[in-house]
Coordinates of C-alpha atoms in Angstrom, one line a residue:
M1 CA -49.6 -38.7 81.4
S2 CA -46.0 -37.1 81.5
A3 CA -42.8 -39.2 80.3
P4 CA -41.3 -39.5 84.1
S5 CA -44.5 -41.1 85.4
L6 CA -44.4 -43.5 82.6
L7 CA -41.0 -44.5 83.3
A8 CA -41.3 -44.7 87.2
Q9 CA -44.7 -47.0 86.4
A10 CA -42.7 -48.9 84.2
V11 CA -39.8 -49.5 86.7
Q12 CA -42.4 -50.5 89.2
L13 CA -44.1 -53.0 87.2
H14 CA -40.7 -54.5 86.1
K15 CA -39.9 -54.9 89.9
A16 CA -43.3 -56.6 90.4
G17 CA -42.5 -59.1 87.7
Q18 CA -45.2 -57.8 85.5
L19 CA -42.7 -57.9 82.3
Q20 CA -45.2 -57.3 79.4
R21 CA -46.7 -54.3 80.9
A22 CA -43.4 -52.8 81.9
I23 CA -42.1 -53.6 78.2
A24 CA -45.1 -51.9 76.9
L25 CA -44.6 -48.5 79.1
Y26 CA -40.7 -48.5 78.8
T27 CA -41.4 -48.6 74.8
E28 CA -44.0 -45.9 75.2
H29 CA -41.8 -43.7 77.1
L30 CA -39.0 -44.1 74.6
K31 CA -41.3 -42.8 72.0
S32 CA -41.2 -39.4 73.5
K33 CA -37.6 -38.8 74.3
S34 CA -34.0 -40.6 74.1
D35 CA -33.2 -42.1 77.5
P36 CA -30.3 -44.3 78.1
A37 CA -31.7 -45.6 81.5
A38 CA -35.0 -46.5 79.8
E39 CA -33.2 -48.3 77.1
H40 CA -31.4 -50.3 79.8
Y41 CA -34.3 -51.1 81.8
L42 CA -36.1 -52.2 78.7
G43 CA -33.1 -54.3 77.3
L44 CA -33.1 -56.1 80.8
A45 CA -36.9 -56.6 80.8
L46 CA -36.7 -58.1 77.4
M47 CA -33.7 -60.5 78.1
Q48 CA -35.9 -61.5 81.2
H49 CA -39.0 -62.0 78.9
R50 CA -36.6 -64.4 76.9
Q51 CA -36.4 -62.1 73.9
P52 CA -32.5 -61.9 73.7
N53 CA -32.1 -60.4 70.4
E54 CA -34.5 -57.5 71.2
G55 CA -33.0 -57.1 74.6
L56 CA -29.4 -56.8 73.2
V57 CA -30.6 -54.0 71.0
H58 CA -31.5 -51.8 73.8
L59 CA -28.9 -52.7 76.0
R60 CA -26.2 -51.7 73.4
R61 CA -28.4 -48.3 72.8
A62 CA -28.0 -47.7 76.5
T63 CA -24.1 -47.8 76.3
E64 CA -24.4 -45.6 73.3
G65 CA -26.4 -43.1 75.0
D66 CA -24.2 -43.0 78.2
A67 CA -20.8 -44.6 77.5
Y68 CA -19.7 -43.7 81.1
N69 CA -22.0 -45.8 83.1
P70 CA -20.3 -49.0 84.2
L71 CA -23.6 -50.8 85.0
Y72 CA -24.7 -50.5 81.4
W73 CA -21.4 -52.2 80.3
A74 CA -21.7 -54.9 83.0
N75 CA -25.2 -55.8 82.0
L76 CA -24.7 -55.8 78.3
G77 CA -21.6 -58.3 79.0
K78 CA -23.7 -60.5 81.0
A79 CA -26.5 -60.4 78.4
L80 CA -23.8 -61.2 75.6
L81 CA -22.8 -64.4 77.4
Q82 CA -25.9 -66.0 76.3
S83 CA -25.1 -65.2 72.8
P84 CA -22.2 -66.0 70.2
H85 CA -20.8 -62.7 70.7
R86 CA -18.2 -63.5 73.2
Q87 CA -15.5 -61.0 72.2
E88 CA -18.3 -58.1 72.4
A89 CA -18.9 -59.3 75.8
R90 CA -15.2 -59.3 76.8
D91 CA -15.0 -55.7 75.6
A92 CA -18.2 -54.8 77.7
F93 CA -16.6 -56.4 80.8
E94 CA -13.5 -54.7 80.1
T95 CA -15.1 -51.3 79.7
S96 CA -17.2 -52.0 83.0
V97 CA -14.2 -52.7 85.3
R98 CA -12.0 -49.7 83.6
L99 CA -15.0 -47.3 84.6
K100 CA -15.5 -49.0 87.9
P101 CA -12.3 -50.9 89.1
D102 CA -13.9 -51.7 92.4
D103 CA -16.6 -53.8 91.0
A104 CA -15.8 -57.4 92.1
E105 CA -18.9 -58.9 90.0
S106 CA -17.7 -57.4 86.8
W107 CA -14.4 -58.9 87.3
N108 CA -15.8 -62.1 88.1
N109 CA -17.7 -62.2 85.1
L110 CA -14.8 -61.1 83.1
A111 CA -12.7 -64.1 84.6
G112 CA -15.3 -66.6 83.5
L113 CA -15.5 -65.4 80.1
E114 CA -11.6 -65.3 79.8
R115 CA -11.7 -69.2 81.0
Q116 CA -14.3 -70.1 78.4
L117 CA -12.2 -68.4 75.6
G118 CA -9.3 -70.3 76.8
N119 CA -7.2 -67.2 78.1
L120 CA -6.3 -69.0 81.4
S121 CA -3.7 -66.5 82.3
G122 CA -6.1 -63.5 81.8
S123 CA -8.9 -65.6 83.6
I124 CA -6.4 -66.0 86.7
A125 CA -5.7 -62.3 86.7
A126 CA -9.2 -61.4 86.7
Y127 CA -10.2 -63.7 89.4
Q128 CA -7.5 -62.6 91.6
K129 CA -8.9 -58.9 91.2
A130 CA -12.3 -60.2 92.0
R131 CA -11.1 -62.0 95.2
A132 CA -9.0 -58.9 96.3
L133 CA -12.4 -57.0 96.2
R134 CA -14.6 -59.6 97.6
D135 CA -13.8 -62.6 99.7
H136 CA -16.5 -65.0 98.5
P137 CA -16.1 -68.8 98.4
A138 CA -17.5 -68.9 94.7
I139 CA -14.8 -66.6 93.5
A140 CA -11.9 -68.6 95.2
L141 CA -13.2 -71.8 94.0
N142 CA -13.3 -70.7 90.2
L143 CA -9.7 -69.3 90.9
G144 CA -8.5 -72.7 92.1
L145 CA -10.2 -74.5 89.4
V146 CA -8.5 -72.3 86.7
A147 CA -5.2 -72.3 88.3
K148 CA -5.3 -76.3 88.6
D149 CA -6.2 -76.3 84.7
S150 CA -3.3 -74.1 84.0
G151 CA -0.8 -76.0 85.9
Q152 CA -0.5 -73.6 88.8
R153 CA -0.9 -76.0 91.6
S154 CA 0.2 -74.0 94.5
L155 CA -2.1 -71.2 93.7
A156 CA -5.1 -73.8 93.1
R157 CA -4.2 -75.3 96.5
E158 CA -4.1 -72.0 98.3
A159 CA -7.6 -70.9 96.7
F160 CA -9.3 -74.3 97.6
E161 CA -8.0 -74.1 101.1
Q162 CA -9.5 -70.6 101.4
V163 CA -12.8 -71.9 100.4
V164 CA -12.5 -74.6 103.0
T165 CA -11.8 -72.0 105.8
M166 CA -14.7 -69.7 104.5
S167 CA -17.7 -72.0 103.7
S168 CA -19.6 -74.2 105.9
K169 CA -20.3 -76.8 103.1
P170 CA -16.8 -76.5 100.9
I171 CA -17.5 -80.0 99.2
R172 CA -16.3 -79.2 95.8
S173 CA -13.0 -77.8 97.1
L174 CA -12.5 -80.6 99.3
I175 CA -13.0 -83.0 96.3
Q176 CA -10.7 -80.9 94.3
L177 CA -8.1 -81.0 97.0
A178 CA -8.5 -84.7 97.5
R179 CA -7.9 -85.3 93.6
M180 CA -4.7 -83.2 93.8
D181 CA -3.6 -85.2 96.7
T182 CA -4.0 -88.4 94.7
E183 CA -2.2 -87.0 91.9
D184 CA 0.7 -86.1 94.4
G185 CA 0.6 -89.5 96.1
E186 CA -0.9 -88.3 99.2
I187 CA -3.7 -91.1 99.5
A188 CA -4.2 -90.9 103.2
Q189 CA -5.1 -87.0 103.0
A190 CA -7.1 -87.5 99.9
E191 CA -9.1 -90.0 101.8
T192 CA -9.7 -87.8 104.8
R193 CA -10.8 -84.8 102.7
I194 CA -13.5 -87.2 100.9
L195 CA -14.9 -88.6 104.0
R196 CA -15.2 -85.0 105.2
A197 CA -17.0 -84.0 102.1
N198 CA -19.2 -87.1 102.3
K199 CA -20.1 -86.4 105.8
L200 CA -21.4 -83.0 104.9
D201 CA -23.5 -84.3 102.1
P202 CA -23.9 -88.2 102.0
A203 CA -26.1 -88.1 98.8
Y204 CA -23.9 -85.8 96.8
A205 CA -23.0 -87.8 93.6
R206 CA -19.3 -86.5 93.0
T207 CA -18.4 -87.0 96.7
L208 CA -19.7 -90.5 96.5
A209 CA -17.9 -91.1 93.1
A210 CA -14.5 -90.0 94.6
L211 CA -15.0 -92.1 97.5
L212 CA -15.8 -95.2 95.4
T213 CA -12.6 -94.5 93.2
L214 CA -10.4 -94.2 96.2
R215 CA -8.0 -97.5 96.0
S216 CA -7.2 -97.2 99.8
Y217 CA -11.1 -97.2 100.6
T218 CA -13.4 -100.3 101.0
P219 CA -17.0 -98.9 100.7
S220 CA -19.6 -100.5 102.9
Y221 CA -22.7 -102.0 101.8
E222 CA -24.6 -98.9 103.0
V223 CA -22.2 -96.7 101.0
L224 CA -22.8 -98.8 97.8
Q225 CA -26.6 -98.7 98.3
A226 CA -26.6 -94.9 98.8
A227 CA -24.5 -94.5 95.7
E228 CA -27.0 -96.9 93.6
T229 CA -29.9 -94.9 94.9
V230 CA -28.3 -91.5 93.8
L231 CA -27.5 -93.0 90.5
N232 CA -31.1 -94.4 89.9
A233 CA -32.4 -91.0 90.8
G234 CA -31.1 -89.5 87.6
G235 CA -29.0 -86.3 87.1
D236 CA -26.9 -84.7 84.6
D237 CA -24.4 -86.7 82.2
E238 CA -21.3 -85.6 84.2
D239 CA -22.9 -87.0 87.7
Q240 CA -24.1 -90.3 86.2
I241 CA -20.6 -90.8 84.4
R242 CA -18.6 -90.3 87.5
L243 CA -20.8 -92.2 90.0
G244 CA -21.4 -95.0 87.4
F245 CA -17.9 -95.6 86.9
G246 CA -17.1 -95.3 90.4
L247 CA -19.7 -97.9 91.3
A248 CA -18.7 -100.0 88.4
R249 CA -14.9 -100.0 89.7
A250 CA -16.2 -100.8 93.2
Q251 CA -18.0 -103.9 92.2
Q252 CA -15.2 -104.9 90.1
R253 CA -13.0 -105.1 93.0
R254 CA -15.6 -107.0 94.8
G255 CA -15.5 -109.7 91.8
E256 CA -19.2 -108.7 91.0
H257 CA -18.2 -108.8 87.2
D258 CA -21.4 -108.9 85.6
K259 CA -22.8 -105.9 87.9
A260 CA -19.6 -104.0 87.3
W261 CA -20.2 -104.4 83.4
R262 CA -23.7 -103.4 83.5
L263 CA -22.7 -100.1 85.7
A264 CA -19.6 -99.2 83.2
E265 CA -22.0 -99.8 80.3
R266 CA -24.6 -97.4 81.5
A267 CA -21.7 -94.7 82.3
N268 CA -20.5 -95.1 78.8
Q269 CA -23.9 -94.8 77.5
H270 CA -23.9 -91.3 79.1
V271 CA -20.2 -90.8 77.6
A272 CA -21.2 -91.5 74.1
R273 CA -23.9 -88.8 74.4
T274 CA -21.2 -86.3 74.8
S275 CA -18.5 -87.6 72.7
R276 CA -17.5 -86.7 69.3
Y277 CA -16.3 -90.1 68.1
S278 CA -16.9 -90.9 64.3
T279 CA -15.7 -93.9 62.3
E280 CA -15.9 -92.0 58.9
S281 CA -13.6 -89.0 60.3
L282 CA -11.1 -91.7 61.6
E283 CA -10.9 -93.4 58.5
Q284 CA -10.4 -90.2 56.5
E285 CA -7.7 -89.2 58.9
L286 CA -5.7 -92.5 58.2
A287 CA -6.3 -92.0 54.4
L288 CA -4.7 -88.3 54.7
L289 CA -2.0 -89.5 56.8
K290 CA -0.9 -92.3 54.4
D291 CA -1.3 -90.2 51.6
A292 CA 0.7 -87.2 52.7
F293 CA 3.6 -89.0 54.9
D294 CA 6.2 -90.7 53.1
L295 CA 9.9 -90.7 53.3
F296 CA 10.2 -87.7 51.1
L297 CA 8.0 -85.6 53.2
V298 CA 9.8 -86.7 56.3
E299 CA 13.2 -85.7 54.7
R300 CA 11.6 -82.4 53.8
L301 CA 10.6 -81.9 57.5
H302 CA 14.2 -82.6 58.5
Q303 CA 15.4 -79.6 56.4
A304 CA 13.5 -77.6 59.1
Q305 CA 16.7 -78.3 61.1
G306 CA 15.0 -79.3 64.3
D307 CA 17.0 -81.2 67.0
G308 CA 14.8 -82.9 69.6
A309 CA 17.7 -84.6 71.4
G310 CA 16.0 -83.6 74.7
L311 CA 12.6 -84.9 73.9
I312 CA 11.1 -88.2 74.5
F313 CA 7.7 -88.9 73.2
V314 CA 5.6 -91.7 74.7
V315 CA 2.7 -92.9 72.8
G316 CA 0.2 -95.7 72.4
L317 CA -3.6 -96.4 73.2
P318 CA -4.7 -95.2 76.6
R319 CA -4.2 -98.0 79.2
T320 CA -1.1 -99.6 77.5
G321 CA 1.5 -98.7 80.2
T322 CA 2.4 -95.4 79.0
T323 CA 2.2 -93.9 82.6
L324 CA 4.3 -96.7 83.9
V325 CA 7.0 -96.1 81.1
E326 CA 7.1 -92.3 81.9
Q327 CA 7.3 -93.3 85.6
V328 CA 10.3 -95.5 85.0
L329 CA 11.9 -92.9 82.7
S330 CA 11.3 -89.8 85.0
S331 CA 12.8 -91.7 87.9
H332 CA 16.3 -90.9 86.1
P333 CA 17.9 -87.8 87.6
D334 CA 18.2 -86.7 84.1
V335 CA 14.7 -86.7 83.1
F336 CA 11.7 -84.8 83.8
G337 CA 8.1 -86.3 83.1
A338 CA 5.9 -83.7 81.8
D339 CA 2.7 -85.8 81.7
E340 CA 0.4 -85.3 78.7
R341 CA 1.3 -82.1 76.9
P342 CA -1.1 -80.2 74.7
E343 CA 1.7 -78.5 72.4
I344 CA 1.8 -81.2 69.6
P345 CA -1.9 -81.1 69.0
A346 CA -1.9 -77.5 69.0
L347 CA 1.0 -77.2 66.7
V348 CA -0.8 -79.6 64.4
A349 CA -3.8 -77.3 64.5
G350 CA -1.7 -74.5 63.6
L351 CA -0.2 -76.0 60.4
S352 CA -3.5 -76.2 58.8
S353 CA -5.2 -73.7 56.3
S354 CA -8.2 -73.1 54.7
E355 CA -6.8 -73.8 51.4
R356 CA -4.6 -76.7 52.4
P357 CA -5.4 -78.6 55.7
Y358 CA -3.0 -80.6 57.7
P359 CA -1.1 -82.9 56.9
A360 CA -1.3 -81.9 53.1
S361 CA -0.2 -78.5 53.9
L362 CA 3.3 -79.9 55.0
A363 CA 4.3 -80.5 51.4
T364 CA 4.5 -76.5 50.7
Y365 CA 4.8 -75.2 54.2
P366 CA 7.6 -72.6 54.2
L367 CA 10.7 -74.1 55.5
E368 CA 11.7 -71.1 57.6
K369 CA 8.2 -71.0 59.4
L370 CA 8.8 -74.7 60.2
K371 CA 12.3 -74.0 61.5
K372 CA 10.9 -71.4 63.9
I373 CA 8.0 -73.9 65.1
A374 CA 10.5 -76.6 65.9
R375 CA 12.6 -74.2 67.8
E376 CA 10.0 -72.5 69.8
H377 CA 8.7 -76.2 70.6
E378 CA 11.9 -77.3 72.0
A379 CA 12.6 -74.1 73.9
K380 CA 9.1 -74.2 75.4
I381 CA 9.3 -77.8 76.4
A382 CA 13.0 -77.4 77.8
A383 CA 11.7 -74.5 79.9
L384 CA 9.7 -76.9 81.9
A385 CA 12.6 -78.2 83.6
P386 CA 15.8 -76.2 82.7
D387 CA 18.0 -78.7 84.8
A388 CA 16.8 -81.9 82.9
R389 CA 18.7 -83.4 80.0
K390 CA 15.3 -84.9 78.5
V391 CA 11.7 -84.2 78.9
I392 CA 8.9 -86.5 78.4
D393 CA 5.7 -85.9 76.7
K394 CA 3.4 -88.7 77.6
L395 CA 0.5 -87.8 75.4
P396 CA -1.0 -91.2 74.0
F397 CA -2.9 -89.9 71.1
N398 CA 0.4 -88.5 69.7
F399 CA 0.7 -91.6 67.8
S400 CA -1.4 -89.9 65.0
H401 CA 1.5 -87.3 64.8
L402 CA 4.6 -89.4 64.7
G403 CA 5.3 -88.4 61.2
L404 CA 5.5 -84.7 62.1
I405 CA 7.5 -85.5 65.2
A406 CA 10.0 -87.7 63.4
G407 CA 10.2 -85.1 60.6
L408 CA 10.8 -82.1 62.8
F409 CA 12.6 -83.7 65.6
P410 CA 15.1 -86.3 63.8
K411 CA 16.9 -86.8 67.3
A412 CA 13.8 -87.3 69.5
S413 CA 13.2 -90.6 70.9
I414 CA 9.8 -92.3 70.4
V415 CA 8.4 -94.9 72.6
H416 CA 5.3 -97.1 71.5
C417 CA 3.5 -99.1 74.4
Q418 CA 1.6 -102.0 73.2
R419 CA -0.8 -104.1 75.5
D420 CA -3.1 -107.0 74.6
L421 CA -5.9 -105.1 73.2
R422 CA -8.8 -107.0 74.9
D423 CA -7.3 -105.8 78.2
V424 CA -6.9 -102.3 77.0
F425 CA -10.4 -102.2 76.1
V426 CA -11.8 -103.7 79.4
S427 CA -9.4 -101.1 81.3
C428 CA -10.7 -98.3 79.1
F429 CA -14.3 -99.2 79.5
F430 CA -14.1 -99.2 83.3
T431 CA -12.2 -95.7 83.4
E432 CA -13.5 -92.2 83.3
F433 CA -11.5 -90.0 81.0
T434 CA -12.0 -86.2 80.6
D435 CA -11.3 -86.1 76.8
S436 CA -14.7 -85.7 74.8
L437 CA -12.8 -87.4 71.8
Q438 CA -12.6 -90.7 73.7
G439 CA -16.0 -92.1 72.3
F440 CA -14.0 -95.0 70.6
R441 CA -14.1 -96.9 74.0
T442 CA -17.5 -96.6 74.8
S443 CA -18.7 -99.8 73.1
A444 CA -16.8 -102.9 71.8
D445 CA -17.9 -102.0 68.1
N446 CA -16.2 -98.7 68.3
F447 CA -13.1 -99.9 70.0
A448 CA -12.6 -102.8 67.5
H449 CA -12.7 -100.2 64.8
Y450 CA -10.5 -97.8 66.5
A451 CA -8.0 -100.5 67.1
D452 CA -7.8 -101.5 63.6
T453 CA -7.2 -97.8 62.4
Y454 CA -4.6 -97.4 65.3
R455 CA -2.7 -100.6 64.1
A456 CA -2.9 -99.5 60.3
I457 CA -1.5 -95.9 61.4
M458 CA 1.5 -97.3 63.7
A459 CA 2.2 -100.0 60.6
H460 CA 2.4 -96.9 58.2
W461 CA 4.9 -95.1 60.5
H462 CA 7.0 -98.3 60.9
S463 CA 7.1 -98.5 57.1
V464 CA 8.3 -95.1 56.7
F465 CA 10.9 -94.6 59.5
P466 CA 11.2 -98.4 60.8
D467 CA 14.4 -97.5 63.2
R468 CA 12.9 -94.6 65.1
I469 CA 10.3 -96.2 67.2
H470 CA 11.1 -98.2 70.2
T471 CA 8.3 -100.7 71.1
V472 CA 7.4 -101.8 74.9
R473 CA 5.2 -104.5 75.2
Y474 CA 3.4 -104.0 78.9
E475 CA 3.1 -107.6 79.7
S476 CA 6.8 -108.4 78.6
L477 CA 8.2 -105.4 80.7
V478 CA 6.4 -106.3 83.7
A479 CA 7.5 -110.1 83.5
N480 CA 11.1 -109.3 82.5
F481 CA 11.8 -105.8 83.9
D482 CA 15.5 -106.2 84.7
T483 CA 16.3 -107.0 81.0
L484 CA 13.7 -104.7 79.2
G485 CA 14.1 -101.6 81.6
P486 CA 17.7 -101.0 80.7
K487 CA 17.1 -101.4 77.2
L488 CA 14.2 -98.8 77.2
L489 CA 16.5 -96.3 78.8
A490 CA 19.2 -97.0 76.2
A491 CA 16.6 -96.5 73.5
C492 CA 16.2 -93.0 75.0
G493 CA 19.8 -92.5 75.0
L494 CA 20.1 -92.8 78.8
D495 CA 22.2 -95.1 81.0
W496 CA 20.7 -97.2 83.6
H497 CA 20.3 -95.8 87.1
P498 CA 19.0 -97.8 90.1
N499 CA 16.2 -95.3 90.8
C500 CA 14.4 -96.7 87.6
R501 CA 14.0 -100.0 89.3
E502 CA 12.4 -98.3 92.4
F503 CA 9.9 -96.3 90.0
F504 CA 7.3 -96.6 92.6
A505 CA 9.2 -94.5 95.1
T506 CA 9.6 -91.6 92.8
Q507 CA 7.6 -88.5 94.0
R508 CA 6.0 -86.6 91.3
T509 CA 2.4 -85.3 90.2
I510 CA 0.8 -87.7 88.1
R511 CA -2.7 -86.6 86.7
T512 CA -3.6 -89.8 84.5
P513 CA -6.0 -92.4 85.9
S514 CA -2.9 -94.7 86.3
R515 CA -1.6 -92.3 89.2
W516 CA -2.4 -95.2 91.9
Q517 CA -0.9 -98.2 89.8
V518 CA 2.5 -96.5 89.0
R519 CA 3.2 -96.1 92.6
Q520 CA 3.0 -99.6 93.3
P521 CA 5.7 -102.3 92.7
L522 CA 5.3 -104.2 89.4
Y523 CA 2.3 -106.5 89.5
T524 CA 0.6 -108.8 87.0
S525 CA -3.1 -108.9 88.5
S526 CA -4.3 -106.8 85.5
I527 CA -2.8 -109.0 82.8
G528 CA -5.6 -111.3 81.2
R529 CA -8.5 -109.3 83.0
W530 CA -10.4 -109.2 79.8
R531 CA -11.4 -113.1 80.3
D532 CA -13.8 -111.9 83.4
Y533 CA -15.7 -110.2 80.6
E534 CA -15.4 -112.3 77.7
T535 CA -19.1 -112.7 77.1
Y536 CA -19.3 -109.0 76.5
L537 CA -16.6 -108.3 74.4
G538 CA -18.2 -109.1 70.9
P539 CA -15.7 -108.2 68.1
V540 CA -13.1 -107.1 70.6
A541 CA -12.7 -110.7 71.7
M542 CA -11.7 -111.5 67.9
L543 CA -8.9 -108.9 68.0
E544 CA -5.5 -110.6 67.8
E545 CA -2.8 -110.0 70.4
E546 CA -0.2 -107.6 69.0
S547 CA 3.1 -109.2 68.5

């Protein structure tokens, strides 16, 4: 039998799904000659036969034998997506689009990979290339998702709106647009979009979840029943989490507290399966912070000659009023609320080395490098709002990094938000968060442990730099705003402005779960809500209120 007929038979068997026989004939064919096409086909067959390591060997050989075939590089890239070799996959896709710039699929694959690698700007550029070559709802949707993640909200809206016009069932884009509407305070528009999405698929878990979390919407008995039916049918963790929390909040608003707790507990069990909370690592972090950060280290960090006069850091546990404080402050015409910024955690990660991890590394870290870090951070934050005198970073968990913040930015304002820890736990327990590190709130035991550690960290910061932290108690601020509001502004170096009293009228994008609450006048109905769930609180019920 001649070599060409062997290859032809192998391809025919491959197309018919007879993978083992096709693999055998491809292999036999390659014994007689070097053939990049056969290597390519054999690699694909092996990947389909769930032999990825062997498949990659032959797909690589195909590109070595014919380095100018864009299809070989494109399929090698797709195969590498299923392996740890992400950089090699990127190289393969880049080679593919260089050889064939009009290949929309390769641009789309490259864009998805760049997103996985955290290169959002590269991902957006590649998705835009793919979209220019091929109008497809999936490409536009992915572009919208990445643009939203990177803060390019206008581009995200445009991409999602394109999907709505292109697709007969644009449910995911409608949900994304509705979420952006709620972040921008357009509640009526959000409700219209979600109701449309629900009409397209009344049994879709994420649409039902979005519907149930709308404060402006009162679900009917039929909607609640449909949501419970979908929840009980099972599904992936993300659907179970979103729908579970949506149902829990809906039942909470109905006064069905026992049913609400059980639903929230079920959702939190799914969260716990995907979270990375560890009591041991938390205690280790506390010990390292206490050991490293003393007055001498803070004074050493001052030598980096950072300033920070334009920075306001708002910290505390989630659901302690951090968004309310940011909304009040950002209502001042000289202040820009930048929401929860990733820069400080990224800065901390960059200060570690294999020899000396953070925070021990700070004792010997070169001052010139620290100066550069401080200057670059201030410039980056100031660039978010060039006309503002002060910019707020409201990442609650920066409370762990206050030693670094106080040291590098001696003139920065630090606001620490407190609230009755029992109310904090209940609010967290009923709230869906996107951060996988927030497993501390999935059970009363975890939360009680975390609360003790948090208080120990804050007590340490107060002992090291007692005059740097302005504390705001949520209950006190709500009850006595006319006195404590001006004190809050004064602590941040700001004069009182009447806009701060009407903070709920301030138009700005708010991405945190409190985006609905801070658009209302001050209210007290959430104070003492823990009493509705006292029998479920376990060790949290024993937590003393913070003074």
